Amino acid sequence: MPLVTSTEMFKKAYEGGYAIGAFNVNNMEIIQGITEAAKEENAPLILQVSAGARKYANHTYLMKLIEAAEIETGLPICVHLDHGESFEICKSCIDGGFTSVMIDGSGLPFAENIKLTKQVVEYAHDHGVVVEGELGRLAGVEDAVNVKEEDSSYTRPEDVFEFVSKTGVDSLAIAIGTSHGAYKFKPGTKPQLRFDILEQIEKNLPNYPIVLHGSSSVPQDLVAIVNQYGGNMPDAIGVPEDMLRQAARSAVCKINIDSDLRLAMTASIRKHMGENPADFDPRKYLKPAREAIKQVVKHKLSYVLGCSGKA
Ligand code: G3H
Ligand code: 13P
Ligand code: ZN
């Protein structure tokens, strides 16, 4: 099966009350871990590439690795640009074979976000590519995405219809309390998502696919392994999995997960090197790291997203 857009995936996910996993990829082992998990679960898949990942691994290398994974698995795979910040990067990814792009105008004033998103949608649709836009701002820090808590804001349900109808965008990322990275909620506080805002958005945009970013759950056992083997991660709290399950049953059709894979990979490599300090063959520690990613993704697909068996 050739690489696909997310159109059909979202339609089925919306009707079926589940969500598609969108996992960030940076190298071969990450791509293999994710796609082997999806194959075993027979799940549709979105592999997403950030600007930082393109800089690190090179567009062509990532594209060819994803094409190899698609040949190996035979699964419907959508290749998506994560957090595109300009028309130029979206165009470059569309011209370079991606089937989906995100234009993240969430930091712009409303009218400018509409203008930029519409420009990307016109180019993308002319080339058979779909577009994700964003309204509202998530807090959090990752390589190219860095928003202070005081600069974050929830999506305003009264804005979504105008944004979608004026831009023609195919899906919409919203801010309801998730955030990027491993430190989403303060230790000692109860994690909360604004499901009331999500419900309002669903009412204002019937039958329309919603996207949740910042949806790692930051498993404490993995943080403990990192710290046991020389790491120094402060108390980290992610989005509880039952909340993600609840979101997956609603209009949320795409759930973005990156930090949990980073954590699984890092915990595995730290543990391996801690227990085998003389090892210097990268295959010795990358093999269990790839397996650790696979196990995390299998769990997400089956237990959190509900998309096992839906490919
Ligand atoms: O939301 C951002 C993604 O997790 C990608 O992070 O920009 O560090 O590659 P990155
Ligand atoms: P996490 O940092 O919670 O994994 O979120 C990833 C993300 O939203 C990528 O766009
Ligand atoms: Zn994101």
CSV table of C-alpha atoms and ligand atoms in Angstrom, one decimal:
chain,number,residue,atom,x,y,z
A,1,MET,CA,0.0,0.0,0.0
A,2,PRO,CA,1.4,3.5,-0.9
A,3,LEU,CA,1.7,6.2,1.8
A,4,VAL,CA,-1.8,7.6,2.5
A,5,THR,CA,-3.3,10.8,3.7
A,6,SER,CA,-5.1,10.8,7.1
A,7,THR,CA,-8.6,11.5,5.5
A,8,GLU,CA,-9.8,7.9,5.5
A,9,MET,CA,-8.2,7.1,8.8
A,10,PHE,CA,-9.9,10.1,10.5
A,11,LYS,CA,-13.3,9.3,9.0
A,12,LYS,CA,-13.2,5.7,10.4
A,13,ALA,CA,-11.7,6.8,13.7
A,14,TYR,CA,-14.4,9.4,14.2
A,15,GLU,CA,-17.2,6.9,13.4
A,16,GLY,CA,-15.5,4.1,15.4
A,17,GLY,CA,-14.8,6.1,18.6
A,18,TYR,CA,-11.0,5.6,18.5
A,19,ALA,CA,-7.9,7.7,17.7
A,20,ILE,CA,-4.9,7.3,15.4
A,21,GLY,CA,-1.5,7.4,17.1
A,22,ALA,CA,0.9,10.1,15.7
A,23,PHE,CA,4.4,9.2,16.8
A,24,ASN,CA,7.5,11.3,16.2
A,25,VAL,CA,10.4,9.7,14.3
A,26,ASN,CA,14.1,10.7,14.2
A,27,ASN,CA,16.0,7.6,13.2
A,28,MET,CA,15.8,4.0,11.9
A,29,GLU,CA,15.3,2.3,15.3
A,30,ILE,CA,12.5,4.6,16.3
A,31,ILE,CA,10.7,4.0,12.9
A,32,GLN,CA,11.2,0.2,13.2
A,33,GLY,CA,10.0,0.1,16.8
A,34,ILE,CA,6.8,2.0,16.0
A,35,THR,CA,6.0,0.2,12.8
A,36,GLU,CA,6.7,-3.2,14.1
A,37,ALA,CA,4.3,-2.5,16.9
A,38,ALA,CA,1.6,-1.2,14.5
A,39,LYS,CA,2.1,-4.3,12.3
A,40,GLU,CA,1.6,-6.7,15.3
A,41,GLU,CA,-1.5,-4.6,16.3
A,42,ASN,CA,-2.7,-4.2,12.7
A,43,ALA,CA,-3.2,-0.5,13.4
A,44,PRO,CA,-3.2,2.5,11.0
A,45,LEU,CA,-0.4,4.9,11.7
A,46,ILE,CA,0.8,8.5,11.4
A,47,LEU,CA,4.6,9.0,11.5
A,48,GLN,CA,5.4,12.6,12.1
A,49,VAL,CA,8.6,14.5,11.5
A,50,SER,CA,9.4,17.8,13.2
A,51,ALA,CA,11.7,20.5,11.8
A,52,GLY,CA,14.3,19.3,14.3
A,53,ALA,CA,14.0,15.7,13.1
A,54,ARG,CA,14.5,16.9,9.5
A,55,LYS,CA,17.6,18.8,10.5
A,56,TYR,CA,19.0,15.8,12.5
A,57,ALA,CA,18.3,13.0,10.1
A,58,ASN,CA,17.7,14.7,6.7
A,59,HIS,CA,14.4,14.7,4.9
A,60,THR,CA,15.4,12.0,2.3
A,61,TYR,CA,16.8,9.6,4.8
A,62,LEU,CA,13.6,9.8,6.9
A,63,MET,CA,11.4,9.5,3.8
A,64,LYS,CA,13.3,6.4,2.5
A,65,LEU,CA,13.2,4.8,6.0
A,66,ILE,CA,9.4,5.4,6.2
A,67,GLU,CA,9.0,4.0,2.7
A,68,ALA,CA,10.9,0.9,3.8
A,69,ALA,CA,8.7,0.5,6.8
A,70,GLU,CA,5.6,0.8,4.6
A,71,ILE,CA,6.9,-1.9,2.3
A,72,GLU,CA,7.8,-4.2,5.3
A,73,THR,CA,4.5,-3.8,7.1
A,74,GLY,CA,1.9,-3.2,4.2
A,75,LEU,CA,0.1,-0.9,6.6
A,76,PRO,CA,-1.6,2.4,5.8
A,77,ILE,CA,1.0,5.0,6.9
A,78,CYS,CA,0.6,8.7,6.7
A,79,VAL,CA,3.8,10.9,6.8
A,80,HIS,CA,3.1,14.2,8.5
A,81,LEU,CA,5.1,17.4,9.2
A,82,ASP,CA,4.8,18.2,12.9
A,83,HIS,CA,4.6,21.9,13.9
A,84,GLY,CA,5.5,23.4,10.5
A,85,GLU,CA,6.1,27.1,11.2
A,86,SER,CA,6.1,28.6,7.7
A,87,PHE,CA,4.7,28.1,4.3
A,88,GLU,CA,8.2,27.3,3.0
A,89,ILE,CA,8.7,24.2,5.3
A,90,CYS,CA,5.2,23.0,4.5
A,91,LYS,CA,5.9,23.4,0.7
A,92,SER,CA,9.2,21.6,1.0
A,93,CYS,CA,7.6,18.6,2.8
A,94,ILE,CA,4.7,18.5,0.3
A,95,ASP,CA,7.2,18.6,-2.6
A,96,GLY,CA,9.2,16.0,-0.8
A,97,GLY,CA,6.5,13.3,-0.6
A,98,PHE,CA,4.8,13.9,2.8
A,99,THR,CA,1.0,13.2,2.7
A,100,SER,CA,0.1,15.6,5.5
A,101,VAL,CA,1.5,18.8,7.0
A,102,MET,CA,0.8,20.8,10.1
A,103,ILE,CA,0.9,24.6,9.8
A,104,ASP,CA,1.3,25.8,13.3
A,105,GLY,CA,0.1,29.4,13.4
A,106,SER,CA,-1.1,29.1,17.0
A,107,GLY,CA,1.4,31.9,18.1
A,108,LEU,CA,0.0,34.4,15.5
A,109,PRO,CA,-3.0,36.7,15.9
A,110,PHE,CA,-6.2,35.0,14.7
A,111,ALA,CA,-6.4,36.8,11.3
A,112,GLU,CA,-2.8,36.0,10.5
A,113,ASN,CA,-3.2,32.4,11.5
A,114,ILE,CA,-6.1,32.2,9.1
A,115,LYS,CA,-4.2,33.8,6.3
A,116,LEU,CA,-1.1,31.5,6.7
A,117,THR,CA,-3.1,28.4,7.2
A,118,LYS,CA,-5.3,29.1,4.1
A,119,GLN,CA,-2.1,29.7,2.0
A,120,VAL,CA,-0.8,26.2,3.0
A,121,VAL,CA,-4.1,24.5,2.5
A,122,GLU,CA,-4.4,25.9,-1.1
A,123,TYR,CA,-0.9,24.6,-2.0
A,124,ALA,CA,-1.4,21.3,-0.1
A,125,HIS,CA,-4.8,20.5,-1.6
A,126,ASP,CA,-3.5,21.2,-5.1
A,127,HIS,CA,-1.0,18.4,-4.4
A,128,GLY,CA,-3.3,15.9,-2.8
A,129,VAL,CA,-1.9,16.6,0.7
A,130,VAL,CA,-4.0,17.3,3.8
A,131,VAL,CA,-3.4,20.0,6.5
A,132,GLU,CA,-3.7,20.2,10.3
A,133,GLY,CA,-4.0,23.7,11.8
A,134,GLU,CA,-3.9,24.9,15.4
A,135,LEU,CA,-5.9,27.2,17.6
A,136,GLY,CA,-5.0,27.9,21.2
A,137,ARG,CA,-1.4,27.4,22.5
A,138,LEU,CA,0.1,24.5,24.4
A,139,ALA,CA,2.7,25.2,27.0
A,140,GLY,CA,5.9,23.1,27.0
A,141,VAL,CA,9.5,22.8,25.8
A,142,GLU,CA,10.8,20.7,23.0
A,143,ASP,CA,13.5,21.3,20.4
A,144,ALA,CA,11.7,23.7,18.1
A,145,VAL,CA,8.6,24.2,20.2
A,146,ASN,CA,9.0,26.4,23.3
A,147,VAL,CA,6.0,28.1,24.9
A,148,LYS,CA,6.1,29.4,28.5
A,149,GLU,CA,3.2,28.5,30.7
A,150,GLU,CA,2.1,32.2,30.9
A,151,ASP,CA,2.0,32.4,27.1
A,152,SER,CA,-0.2,29.3,26.7
A,153,SER,CA,-4.0,29.6,26.2
A,154,TYR,CA,-7.0,27.3,25.8
A,155,THR,CA,-8.7,27.1,22.4
A,156,ARG,CA,-11.8,29.4,22.3
A,157,PRO,CA,-14.7,27.3,21.0
A,158,GLU,CA,-16.3,30.4,19.5
A,159,ASP,CA,-13.4,30.7,17.1
A,160,VAL,CA,-13.2,27.2,15.6
A,161,PHE,CA,-16.0,27.3,13.1
A,162,GLU,CA,-14.8,30.6,11.5
A,163,PHE,CA,-11.2,29.2,11.5
A,164,VAL,CA,-12.1,26.0,9.8
A,165,SER,CA,-14.5,27.4,7.3
A,166,LYS,CA,-12.2,30.3,6.2
A,167,THR,CA,-9.1,28.1,5.9
A,168,GLY,CA,-10.5,24.8,4.6
A,169,VAL,CA,-8.1,23.0,7.0
A,170,ASP,CA,-8.6,19.3,7.3
A,171,SER,CA,-8.1,18.8,11.0
A,172,LEU,CA,-7.6,21.1,14.0
A,173,ALA,CA,-5.2,20.8,16.9
A,174,ILE,CA,-6.7,22.3,20.1
A,175,ALA,CA,-5.4,23.3,23.6
A,176,ILE,CA,-7.3,21.8,26.5
A,177,GLY,CA,-4.6,21.4,29.0
A,178,THR,CA,-2.1,19.0,27.5
A,179,SER,CA,1.5,20.3,27.0
A,180,HIS,CA,4.7,19.3,25.3
A,181,GLY,CA,7.5,17.5,27.1
A,182,ALA,CA,7.8,15.4,30.3
A,183,TYR,CA,6.7,18.0,32.8
A,184,LYS,CA,3.0,18.7,32.1
A,185,PHE,CA,1.4,19.1,35.5
A,186,LYS,CA,3.0,20.2,38.8
A,187,PRO,CA,3.9,17.4,41.2
A,188,GLY,CA,1.2,17.2,43.9
A,189,THR,CA,-1.5,18.7,41.7
A,190,LYS,CA,-4.2,16.7,40.0
A,191,PRO,CA,-3.9,16.5,36.2
A,192,GLN,CA,-6.9,18.0,34.6
A,193,LEU,CA,-8.0,18.4,30.9
A,194,ARG,CA,-10.8,20.8,29.9
A,195,PHE,CA,-13.3,18.3,28.5
A,196,ASP,CA,-15.9,21.0,28.7
A,197,ILE,CA,-14.0,23.0,26.0
A,198,LEU,CA,-13.6,19.9,23.9
A,199,GLU,CA,-17.4,19.3,24.1
A,200,GLN,CA,-18.1,22.9,23.0
A,201,ILE,CA,-15.7,22.5,20.1
A,202,GLU,CA,-17.4,19.2,19.0
A,203,LYS,CA,-20.8,21.0,19.0
A,204,ASN,CA,-19.4,23.9,16.9
A,205,LEU,CA,-17.7,21.6,14.5
A,206,PRO,CA,-19.9,18.5,13.9
A,207,ASN,CA,-18.2,15.5,12.3
A,208,TYR,CA,-14.8,17.2,12.3
A,209,PRO,CA,-11.4,15.6,13.3
A,210,ILE,CA,-9.7,17.1,16.3
A,211,VAL,CA,-6.1,16.6,17.2
A,212,LEU,CA,-4.4,16.5,20.7
A,213,HIS,CA,-0.8,17.4,21.0
A,214,GLY,CA,1.3,16.9,24.1
A,215,SER,CA,-0.3,13.6,25.0
A,216,SER,CA,2.5,11.6,26.5
A,217,SER,CA,1.8,9.9,29.9
A,218,VAL,CA,5.3,9.9,31.2
A,219,PRO,CA,5.3,6.4,32.9
A,220,GLN,CA,6.9,6.7,36.3
A,221,ASP,CA,8.6,3.3,36.0
A,222,LEU,CA,10.6,4.6,33.1
A,223,VAL,CA,11.5,7.8,34.9
A,224,ALA,CA,12.6,5.6,37.8
A,225,ILE,CA,14.9,3.5,35.5
A,226,VAL,CA,16.4,6.7,34.0
A,227,ASN,CA,17.2,8.0,37.5
A,228,GLN,CA,18.4,4.6,38.8
A,229,TYR,CA,21.0,4.5,36.1
A,230,GLY,CA,22.5,7.9,36.5
A,231,GLY,CA,19.8,10.2,35.2
A,232,ASN,CA,18.5,13.2,36.9
A,233,MET,CA,14.9,13.8,35.8
A,234,PRO,CA,12.8,15.9,38.2
A,235,ASP,CA,9.4,14.7,39.2
A,236,ALA,CA,7.5,14.4,35.9
A,237,ILE,CA,3.7,14.1,35.4
A,238,GLY,CA,2.1,13.3,32.1
A,239,VAL,CA,-1.5,13.0,30.8
A,240,PRO,CA,-3.3,10.1,32.6
A,241,GLU,CA,-4.1,7.4,30.1
A,242,ASP,CA,-7.8,7.2,31.1
A,243,MET,CA,-8.2,10.8,30.0
A,244,LEU,CA,-6.6,9.9,26.6
A,245,ARG,CA,-8.9,7.0,26.3
A,246,GLN,CA,-11.9,9.3,27.0
A,247,ALA,CA,-10.6,11.8,24.4
A,248,ALA,CA,-10.1,9.0,21.8
A,249,ARG,CA,-13.8,8.1,22.1
A,250,SER,CA,-14.8,11.7,21.2
A,251,ALA,CA,-14.0,13.8,18.1
A,252,VAL,CA,-10.3,13.5,18.9
A,253,CYS,CA,-9.0,11.4,16.0
A,254,LYS,CA,-5.2,12.0,16.3
A,255,ILE,CA,-3.1,11.9,19.4
A,256,ASN,CA,0.5,13.0,19.4
A,257,ILE,CA,3.1,11.1,21.4
A,258,ASP,CA,6.8,11.7,21.4
A,259,SER,CA,8.2,12.2,24.9
A,260,ASP,CA,7.1,8.7,26.0
A,261,LEU,CA,9.2,7.1,23.2
A,262,ARG,CA,12.2,9.3,24.1
A,263,LEU,CA,11.8,8.1,27.7
A,264,ALA,CA,11.5,4.4,26.7
A,265,MET,CA,14.6,4.7,24.5
A,266,THR,CA,16.6,6.6,27.1
A,267,ALA,CA,15.7,4.3,30.0
A,268,SER,CA,16.6,1.2,27.9
A,269,ILE,CA,20.0,2.6,26.8
A,270,ARG,CA,20.8,3.8,30.4
A,271,LYS,CA,19.9,0.4,31.8
A,272,HIS,CA,21.9,-1.5,29.2
A,273,MET,CA,25.0,0.6,29.7
A,274,GLY,CA,24.6,0.6,33.4
A,275,GLU,CA,24.5,-3.2,33.4
A,276,ASN,CA,27.0,-3.7,30.6
A,277,PRO,CA,29.6,-0.9,31.0
A,278,ALA,CA,32.1,-2.5,28.7
A,279,ASP,CA,29.8,-2.6,25.7
A,280,PHE,CA,30.7,-0.4,22.8
A,281,ASP,CA,28.7,-2.1,19.9
A,282,PRO,CA,25.7,0.3,19.3
A,283,ARG,CA,23.6,-2.7,18.2
A,284,LYS,CA,23.9,-4.1,21.7
A,285,TYR,CA,22.0,-1.2,23.2
A,286,LEU,CA,19.9,0.0,20.2
A,287,LYS,CA,18.3,-3.4,19.8
A,288,PRO,CA,16.7,-3.4,23.3
A,289,ALA,CA,15.9,0.3,22.9
A,290,ARG,CA,14.0,-0.4,19.7
A,291,GLU,CA,12.2,-3.2,21.5
A,292,ALA,CA,11.3,-0.8,24.4
A,293,ILE,CA,9.8,1.6,21.9
A,294,LYS,CA,7.8,-1.2,20.3
A,295,GLN,CA,6.3,-2.3,23.6
A,296,VAL,CA,5.3,1.3,24.5
A,297,VAL,CA,3.7,1.8,21.1
A,298,LYS,CA,1.8,-1.5,21.3
A,299,HIS,CA,0.4,-0.4,24.7
A,300,LYS,CA,-0.7,3.0,23.3
A,301,LEU,CA,-2.3,1.5,20.2
A,302,SER,CA,-4.3,-1.2,22.0
A,303,TYR,CA,-5.0,0.3,25.5
A,304,VAL,CA,-5.0,4.1,25.0
A,305,LEU,CA,-6.0,4.8,21.5
A,306,GLY,CA,-8.2,1.8,20.7
A,307,CYS,CA,-7.0,1.5,17.1
A,308,SER,CA,-5.7,-2.1,17.2
A,309,GLY,CA,-7.2,-4.2,14.3
A,310,LYS,CA,-8.4,-1.0,12.5
A,311,ALA,CA,-5.8,-1.0,9.6
B,1,G3H,O1,6.0,18.8,19.7
B,1,G3H,C1,7.1,18.6,19.3
B,1,G3H,C2,7.6,17.2,19.1
B,1,G3H,O2,7.7,16.4,20.2
B,1,G3H,C3,8.9,17.2,18.3
B,1,G3H,O3,10.0,17.7,19.2
B,1,G3H,O4,11.0,19.6,17.9
B,1,G3H,O5,12.3,18.3,19.7
B,1,G3H,O6,11.7,17.2,17.5
B,1,G3H,P1,11.3,18.2,18.5
B,2,13P,P1,4.6,14.9,24.0
B,2,13P,O1,5.7,15.8,24.3
B,2,13P,O2,3.6,14.9,25.1
B,2,13P,O3,5.0,13.5,23.6
B,2,13P,O4,3.8,15.5,22.7
B,2,13P,C1,4.3,15.3,21.4
B,2,13P,C2,3.7,16.3,20.4
B,2,13P,O5,2.7,16.9,20.6
B,2,13P,C3,4.3,16.3,19.1
B,2,13P,O6,3.7,17.3,18.3
B,3,ZN,ZN,3.0,19.0,19.3
